[in-house]
Amino acid sequence: MAYEYYEVLGISRTASDEEIKKAYRKRAMECHPDRHGGDTEKEREFKQINEAYATLSDPAKRRRYDRHGTPPDAASAGAGGFHADFDFSDIFDSFFGWGFSRWGSRSQTRGGDREVHTRISFTQSISGVSQTISYRRKVVCKACDGTGAKNWEMHTCPECHGAGWVRRRMQSIFGVVDRVVECPRCHGAGKIPKEVCDACQGQGVQDENAQKSVDIPAGIDTGMSMKISGEGDQMPGWRPGDLYVHVDVESPPDGMRRDDVNLRYTLALDPVELVLGVEKTVKIPVIGERTIDIGAGTPIGKVLRFIGDGVPHIGYDRRGDLFVEISVKIPAKLSKKERELYESLAKEWKIPVRKPGMFSQLFEA
Ligand SMILES: [Zn+2]
Ligand SMILES: [Zn+2]
């Protein structure tokens, strides 16, 4: 059944946050089930008020509601239902002072997440690698199966006599009300350990040094993380948390850098190779041998492209490209024969080259 949030709270569409809060308090008091025991119409209205407040008190959700008319998850919540991401206990904690207990709270139904950092080489980031990750986590105590009881021996909780709940008389803004709350002694179980388990001191969980083999996909980069579902903390009766593996990739080899899914590599050739042209096989780090074909008179900075020799796209059977930028490698030392050849070229071109040793004399002076 459709209903309009602003109407439900009795406010205008331009109401301020303060007005929304005030209207909610007023309407919630009017319709609170504690004042209308068993009145299903009032109960339905109360749910609508809460749902309206959950949306309108959140600026982002309110904007979306104003634009589209329906809350983003209205379809799944159903008419009069609560939104999955709305923590009902928040409002009650702040408005009425009724806390939901640690064990009964809606937000605590799964174990904690664990995070671990791992470092891989640049080559491994391109090829992918399988790694064993070590980390600490909580697991259900094996000695007591999470019951916290020595030899699994439990007896009836003396606080609630096995019911799991107790009645509490509370002062609220509606006056004195009787509330049924989860038993604080047994957290709703109705039973407590006769003697606490020695292995876990009654906690039901133990610390474990866990080891997990993780396939790090080809193409991963520094700052990326992998989520391994269900490998975080285990708690008795809860869904396990998740494990997050954060990956650090070491620096690439000299002359190489990663540019998104492409690789860029600077290849230094001899001046003669650029002047006369050359076809030869060169070793590109990480990638392997490739044949390059350089024409005569190739300038420094020319870029060769090798399609599909770059970084793998994670999750796709595709790779980026490899770009090889040509640079020049000046020989630091010449043999006597080589010097004579360069000098005859200089003579041909009438270039007034320095005499051997003159360069260093200038600098040593
Ligand atoms: Zn109890
Ligand atoms: Zn135990």
Coordinates of C-alpha atoms and ligand atoms in Angstrom, one line a residue:
M1 CA 0.0 0.0 0.0
A2 CA 1.4 3.3 -1.0
Y3 CA 1.6 6.2 1.3
E4 CA 3.3 9.6 1.3
Y5 CA 6.1 10.1 3.8
Y6 CA 5.5 13.8 4.4
E7 CA 1.8 13.1 4.9
V8 CA 2.5 10.3 7.3
L9 CA 4.5 12.7 9.5
G10 CA 2.1 15.6 8.9
I11 CA 4.8 18.0 7.5
S12 CA 5.4 20.0 4.3
R13 CA 7.9 19.0 1.7
T14 CA 10.1 21.9 2.7
A15 CA 10.3 20.9 6.4
S16 CA 13.7 21.4 8.1
D17 CA 15.6 18.6 9.7
E18 CA 14.5 19.9 13.1
E19 CA 10.8 20.0 12.0
I20 CA 11.1 16.4 10.8
K21 CA 12.5 15.2 14.1
K22 CA 9.8 17.1 16.1
A23 CA 7.0 15.7 13.9
Y24 CA 8.4 12.2 14.2
R25 CA 8.5 12.4 18.1
K26 CA 5.0 13.7 18.2
R27 CA 3.6 11.1 15.8
A28 CA 5.6 8.2 17.3
M29 CA 4.1 9.0 20.7
E30 CA 0.6 9.1 19.3
C31 CA 0.8 5.8 17.6
H32 CA 3.3 3.9 19.8
P33 CA 2.1 0.3 20.3
D34 CA 2.6 0.5 24.0
R35 CA -0.3 2.9 24.2
H36 CA -2.6 0.9 21.9
G37 CA -2.0 -2.7 22.9
G38 CA -2.9 -5.0 20.0
D39 CA -4.3 -2.3 17.8
T40 CA -3.0 -3.5 14.4
E41 CA -4.1 -0.3 12.6
K42 CA -2.0 1.8 15.0
E43 CA 0.9 -0.6 14.7
R44 CA 0.8 -0.3 10.9
E45 CA 0.7 3.5 11.3
F46 CA 3.6 3.4 13.7
K47 CA 5.7 1.4 11.2
Q48 CA 4.9 3.9 8.5
I49 CA 6.0 6.7 10.7
N50 CA 9.3 5.0 11.4
E51 CA 9.9 4.2 7.8
A52 CA 9.1 7.8 6.8
Y53 CA 11.5 9.1 9.4
A54 CA 14.2 6.7 8.4
T55 CA 14.1 8.1 4.8
L56 CA 13.5 11.8 5.5
S57 CA 16.0 12.1 8.3
D58 CA 18.8 11.0 5.9
P59 CA 19.7 13.8 3.5
A60 CA 20.7 11.5 0.7
K61 CA 17.7 9.2 1.0
R62 CA 15.4 12.2 1.3
R63 CA 16.8 13.7 -2.0
R64 CA 16.2 10.4 -3.8
Y65 CA 12.7 10.2 -2.3
D66 CA 11.9 13.7 -3.4
R67 CA 13.1 13.0 -6.9
H68 CA 11.7 9.6 -7.5
G69 CA 8.8 9.5 -5.1
T70 CA 9.7 6.1 -3.7
P71 CA 12.5 5.1 -1.4
P72 CA 15.2 3.1 -3.3
D73 CA 14.5 -0.2 -1.5
A74 CA 10.7 0.2 -1.1
A75 CA 10.0 -2.7 -3.3
S76 CA 12.0 -5.1 -1.2
A77 CA 10.9 -3.7 2.1
G78 CA 7.3 -4.1 1.2
A79 CA 4.4 -1.8 2.3
G80 CA 4.9 -0.8 5.9
G81 CA 8.1 -2.7 6.3
F82 CA 11.4 -1.4 7.6
H83 CA 14.4 -0.6 5.4
A84 CA 17.1 -3.1 5.6
D85 CA 19.8 -0.5 6.2
F86 CA 17.8 1.4 8.8
D87 CA 19.0 0.6 12.3
F88 CA 15.9 0.7 14.4
S89 CA 17.8 0.6 17.6
D90 CA 19.5 4.0 16.9
I91 CA 16.3 6.0 17.3
F92 CA 15.2 4.0 20.3
D93 CA 18.5 4.4 22.0
S94 CA 18.5 8.2 21.5
F95 CA 14.8 8.9 22.0
F96 CA 13.6 6.4 24.5
G97 CA 16.7 5.1 26.2
W98 CA 15.8 1.5 25.4
G99 CA 18.9 -0.3 24.3
F100 CA 18.9 -3.4 22.2
S101 CA 21.3 -5.8 23.8
R102 CA 24.7 -6.7 22.5
W103 CA 23.6 -10.1 21.4
G104 CA 20.2 -9.3 20.1
S105 CA 21.1 -6.2 18.1
R106 CA 20.3 -6.4 14.4
S107 CA 23.7 -5.1 13.3
Q108 CA 25.6 -7.9 15.1
T109 CA 24.7 -11.0 13.2
R110 CA 28.1 -11.8 11.7
G111 CA 31.7 -12.1 12.9
G112 CA 34.2 -9.4 12.4
D113 CA 36.1 -8.8 9.2
R114 CA 39.9 -9.3 9.1
E115 CA 42.4 -7.4 7.0
V116 CA 45.8 -8.4 5.9
H117 CA 48.5 -6.8 3.6
T118 CA 50.6 -8.7 1.2
R119 CA 53.5 -7.7 -1.0
I120 CA 54.1 -9.2 -4.5
S121 CA 56.7 -8.5 -7.1
F122 CA 55.9 -6.5 -10.3
T123 CA 56.3 -9.7 -12.4
Q124 CA 53.8 -11.5 -10.1
S125 CA 51.3 -8.7 -10.5
I126 CA 51.4 -9.2 -14.3
S127 CA 51.4 -13.0 -14.3
G128 CA 49.2 -13.6 -11.2
V129 CA 50.3 -15.6 -8.2
S130 CA 49.0 -18.0 -5.6
Q131 CA 50.0 -17.0 -2.1
T132 CA 49.5 -18.4 1.4
I133 CA 48.3 -15.6 3.7
S134 CA 48.7 -15.9 7.4
Y135 CA 46.5 -13.9 9.8
R136 CA 44.9 -14.0 13.2
R137 CA 41.2 -14.6 13.6
K138 CA 38.6 -15.8 16.0
V139 CA 37.1 -19.3 15.6
V140 CA 34.4 -21.2 17.4
C141 CA 36.0 -22.9 20.4
K142 CA 36.6 -26.6 19.5
A143 CA 36.5 -27.8 23.1
C144 CA 33.0 -26.5 23.8
D145 CA 31.5 -26.0 20.3
G146 CA 31.0 -22.4 21.2
T147 CA 28.8 -23.0 24.1
G148 CA 31.4 -21.7 26.6
A149 CA 30.5 -24.7 28.9
K150 CA 33.0 -27.2 30.2
N151 CA 32.0 -30.7 28.9
W152 CA 28.9 -28.9 27.2
E153 CA 27.2 -29.0 30.6
M154 CA 24.6 -26.3 30.9
H155 CA 21.9 -25.5 33.5
T156 CA 18.8 -23.3 33.4
C157 CA 19.5 -19.6 33.7
P158 CA 18.5 -18.5 37.2
E159 CA 17.7 -15.0 36.1
C160 CA 15.0 -15.9 33.5
H161 CA 14.3 -19.5 34.6
G162 CA 15.0 -20.7 31.1
A163 CA 12.7 -18.3 29.3
G164 CA 15.5 -16.2 27.7
W165 CA 13.6 -13.0 28.4
V166 CA 12.7 -11.0 31.5
R167 CA 10.1 -8.4 32.2
R168 CA 11.3 -4.9 33.1
R169 CA 9.3 -2.0 34.4
M170 CA 10.6 1.1 32.7
Q171 CA 10.0 4.8 32.9
S172 CA 9.5 6.2 29.4
I173 CA 8.0 9.4 27.9
F174 CA 4.7 7.5 27.8
G175 CA 4.8 6.9 31.5
V176 CA 5.7 3.6 33.2
V177 CA 5.6 0.7 30.8
D178 CA 6.3 -3.0 31.1
R179 CA 8.8 -4.2 28.5
V180 CA 10.0 -7.7 27.7
V181 CA 13.7 -7.6 27.2
E182 CA 16.3 -10.2 26.4
C183 CA 17.7 -11.8 29.6
P184 CA 21.0 -10.0 30.3
R185 CA 22.5 -13.1 32.1
C186 CA 22.1 -15.7 29.3
H187 CA 21.6 -13.3 26.3
G188 CA 18.3 -15.1 25.4
A189 CA 19.7 -18.7 25.5
G190 CA 17.8 -19.6 28.6
K191 CA 20.8 -21.7 29.7
I192 CA 24.2 -20.9 31.1
P193 CA 27.3 -23.0 31.5
K194 CA 27.6 -25.1 34.7
E195 CA 31.3 -24.5 34.6
V196 CA 33.1 -22.3 32.0
C197 CA 35.2 -24.0 29.3
D198 CA 38.9 -23.9 30.2
A199 CA 40.0 -23.5 26.5
C200 CA 38.0 -20.3 25.9
Q201 CA 37.2 -19.1 29.4
G202 CA 33.6 -19.3 28.6
Q203 CA 33.8 -17.0 25.6
G204 CA 32.9 -19.7 23.1
V205 CA 35.6 -18.4 20.7
Q206 CA 39.4 -18.8 20.5
D207 CA 42.2 -17.0 18.6
E208 CA 43.6 -18.9 15.7
N209 CA 46.6 -18.4 13.4
A210 CA 44.8 -19.0 10.2
Q211 CA 46.5 -19.8 6.8
K212 CA 44.7 -19.3 3.6
S213 CA 45.8 -19.9 0.0
V214 CA 44.8 -16.9 -2.1
D215 CA 44.9 -16.7 -5.9
I216 CA 46.0 -13.1 -6.6
P217 CA 44.7 -12.4 -10.2
A218 CA 47.0 -11.2 -13.0
G219 CA 46.7 -7.5 -13.5
I220 CA 46.3 -6.5 -9.8
D221 CA 47.8 -3.2 -8.8
T222 CA 48.9 -1.5 -5.5
G223 CA 45.9 -0.4 -3.5
M224 CA 43.6 -3.1 -4.8
S225 CA 42.0 -5.5 -2.4
M226 CA 40.4 -8.9 -2.6
K227 CA 37.5 -10.0 -0.4
I228 CA 37.5 -13.6 0.6
S229 CA 34.0 -14.3 1.9
G230 CA 33.5 -16.1 5.1
E231 CA 37.2 -16.3 6.1
G232 CA 37.0 -13.6 8.9
D233 CA 36.0 -14.1 12.5
Q234 CA 33.7 -16.9 13.4
M235 CA 31.2 -16.5 16.3
P236 CA 28.8 -19.1 17.6
G237 CA 25.5 -18.9 15.7
W238 CA 26.6 -16.0 13.5
R239 CA 27.6 -15.8 9.9
P240 CA 31.4 -15.6 9.6
G241 CA 33.0 -12.3 8.7
D242 CA 35.1 -11.7 5.6
L243 CA 38.8 -11.5 5.0
Y244 CA 40.2 -8.6 3.0
V245 CA 43.6 -9.0 1.4
H246 CA 45.2 -5.6 0.5
V247 CA 47.9 -6.0 -2.2
D248 CA 51.1 -4.0 -2.5
V249 CA 53.1 -4.4 -5.7
E250 CA 56.9 -3.8 -5.7
S251 CA 58.4 -1.2 -8.1
P252 CA 58.7 -2.3 -11.8
P253 CA 62.2 -3.0 -13.3
D254 CA 64.3 0.0 -14.4
G255 CA 62.9 1.7 -17.5
M256 CA 59.5 0.1 -17.2
R257 CA 56.3 1.6 -15.8
R258 CA 52.7 0.6 -15.6
D259 CA 50.1 3.0 -17.1
D260 CA 46.6 1.6 -16.3
V261 CA 46.5 -1.6 -18.4
N262 CA 49.5 -0.6 -20.6
L263 CA 53.2 -1.1 -20.0
R264 CA 55.7 1.6 -21.0
Y265 CA 59.3 0.6 -21.5
T266 CA 62.3 2.7 -22.5
L267 CA 64.7 0.9 -24.8
A268 CA 68.2 2.5 -25.3
L269 CA 69.8 1.7 -28.6
D270 CA 73.3 2.6 -30.0
P271 CA 73.4 5.8 -32.1
V272 CA 74.6 3.7 -35.1
E273 CA 71.5 1.5 -34.8
L274 CA 69.2 4.6 -35.0
V275 CA 71.2 6.1 -37.9
L276 CA 71.5 3.0 -40.0
G277 CA 68.4 1.1 -38.9
V278 CA 68.3 -2.4 -37.3
E279 CA 66.2 -5.4 -36.9
K280 CA 67.0 -7.4 -33.8
T281 CA 65.6 -9.4 -30.9
V282 CA 65.6 -7.5 -27.5
K283 CA 64.8 -8.7 -24.0
I284 CA 61.9 -6.7 -22.5
P285 CA 61.8 -7.2 -18.7
V286 CA 58.7 -9.1 -17.4
I287 CA 57.4 -9.6 -20.9
G288 CA 60.3 -11.5 -22.6
E289 CA 61.9 -11.4 -26.0
R290 CA 60.5 -9.3 -28.8
T291 CA 61.8 -8.5 -32.3
I292 CA 62.1 -4.8 -33.1
D293 CA 62.4 -3.3 -36.6
I294 CA 64.0 0.1 -36.5
G295 CA 64.2 2.1 -39.8
A296 CA 67.3 4.1 -40.8
G297 CA 67.2 7.6 -39.3
T298 CA 64.8 6.8 -36.4
P299 CA 64.6 9.7 -34.0
I300 CA 64.8 9.4 -30.2
G301 CA 61.4 9.2 -28.7
K302 CA 59.8 7.0 -31.4
V303 CA 57.3 4.6 -29.8
L304 CA 56.7 1.0 -30.9
R305 CA 53.4 -0.6 -29.9
F306 CA 53.0 -4.3 -29.2
I307 CA 49.2 -4.9 -29.0
G308 CA 48.1 -7.3 -26.2
D309 CA 51.5 -7.4 -24.5
G310 CA 50.5 -5.2 -21.6
V311 CA 48.7 -5.8 -18.3
P312 CA 45.9 -8.4 -18.1
H313 CA 42.4 -7.0 -17.4
I314 CA 41.3 -8.6 -14.2
G315 CA 38.4 -10.9 -15.0
Y316 CA 38.6 -10.6 -18.8
D317 CA 40.6 -12.5 -21.3
R318 CA 42.2 -9.3 -22.6
R319 CA 45.4 -7.4 -22.1
G320 CA 46.5 -3.8 -22.5
D321 CA 49.4 -3.0 -24.8
L322 CA 53.2 -2.6 -24.5
F323 CA 54.7 0.7 -25.7
V324 CA 58.4 0.7 -26.3
E325 CA 60.0 4.2 -26.5
I326 CA 63.3 4.4 -28.3
S327 CA 66.1 6.2 -26.6
V328 CA 69.8 6.4 -27.2
K329 CA 72.7 4.9 -25.3
I330 CA 76.0 6.9 -25.8
P331 CA 79.1 4.7 -25.5
A332 CA 81.0 6.1 -22.5
K333 CA 84.3 4.7 -23.6
L334 CA 85.5 4.0 -27.2
S335 CA 88.3 1.7 -28.3
K336 CA 91.1 3.3 -30.4
K337 CA 89.6 1.8 -33.6
E338 CA 86.1 3.1 -32.7
R339 CA 87.5 6.6 -31.9
E340 CA 89.2 6.7 -35.3
L341 CA 86.0 5.8 -37.0
Y342 CA 84.0 8.5 -35.2
E343 CA 86.8 11.1 -35.9
S344 CA 86.8 10.3 -39.6
L345 CA 83.1 10.9 -39.6
A346 CA 83.6 14.2 -37.8
K347 CA 86.2 15.2 -40.3
E348 CA 83.8 14.4 -43.1
W349 CA 81.2 16.6 -41.5
K350 CA 83.7 19.2 -40.6
I351 CA 82.7 19.1 -36.9
P352 CA 85.4 20.7 -34.7
V353 CA 85.5 17.9 -32.1
R354 CA 87.5 18.1 -28.9
K355 CA 90.8 16.3 -28.7
P356 CA 91.0 13.3 -26.4
G357 CA 91.4 14.2 -22.7
M358 CA 90.5 17.9 -23.3
F359 CA 87.0 17.5 -21.8
S360 CA 88.3 16.2 -18.4
Q361 CA 91.1 18.8 -18.3
L362 CA 88.5 21.6 -18.5
F363 CA 86.6 20.2 -15.6
E364 CA 89.6 19.4 -13.4
A365 CA 91.1 22.9 -13.7
Ligands
ZN1 ZN 18.5 -16.0 31.3
ZN2 ZN 35.3 -23.3 24.8

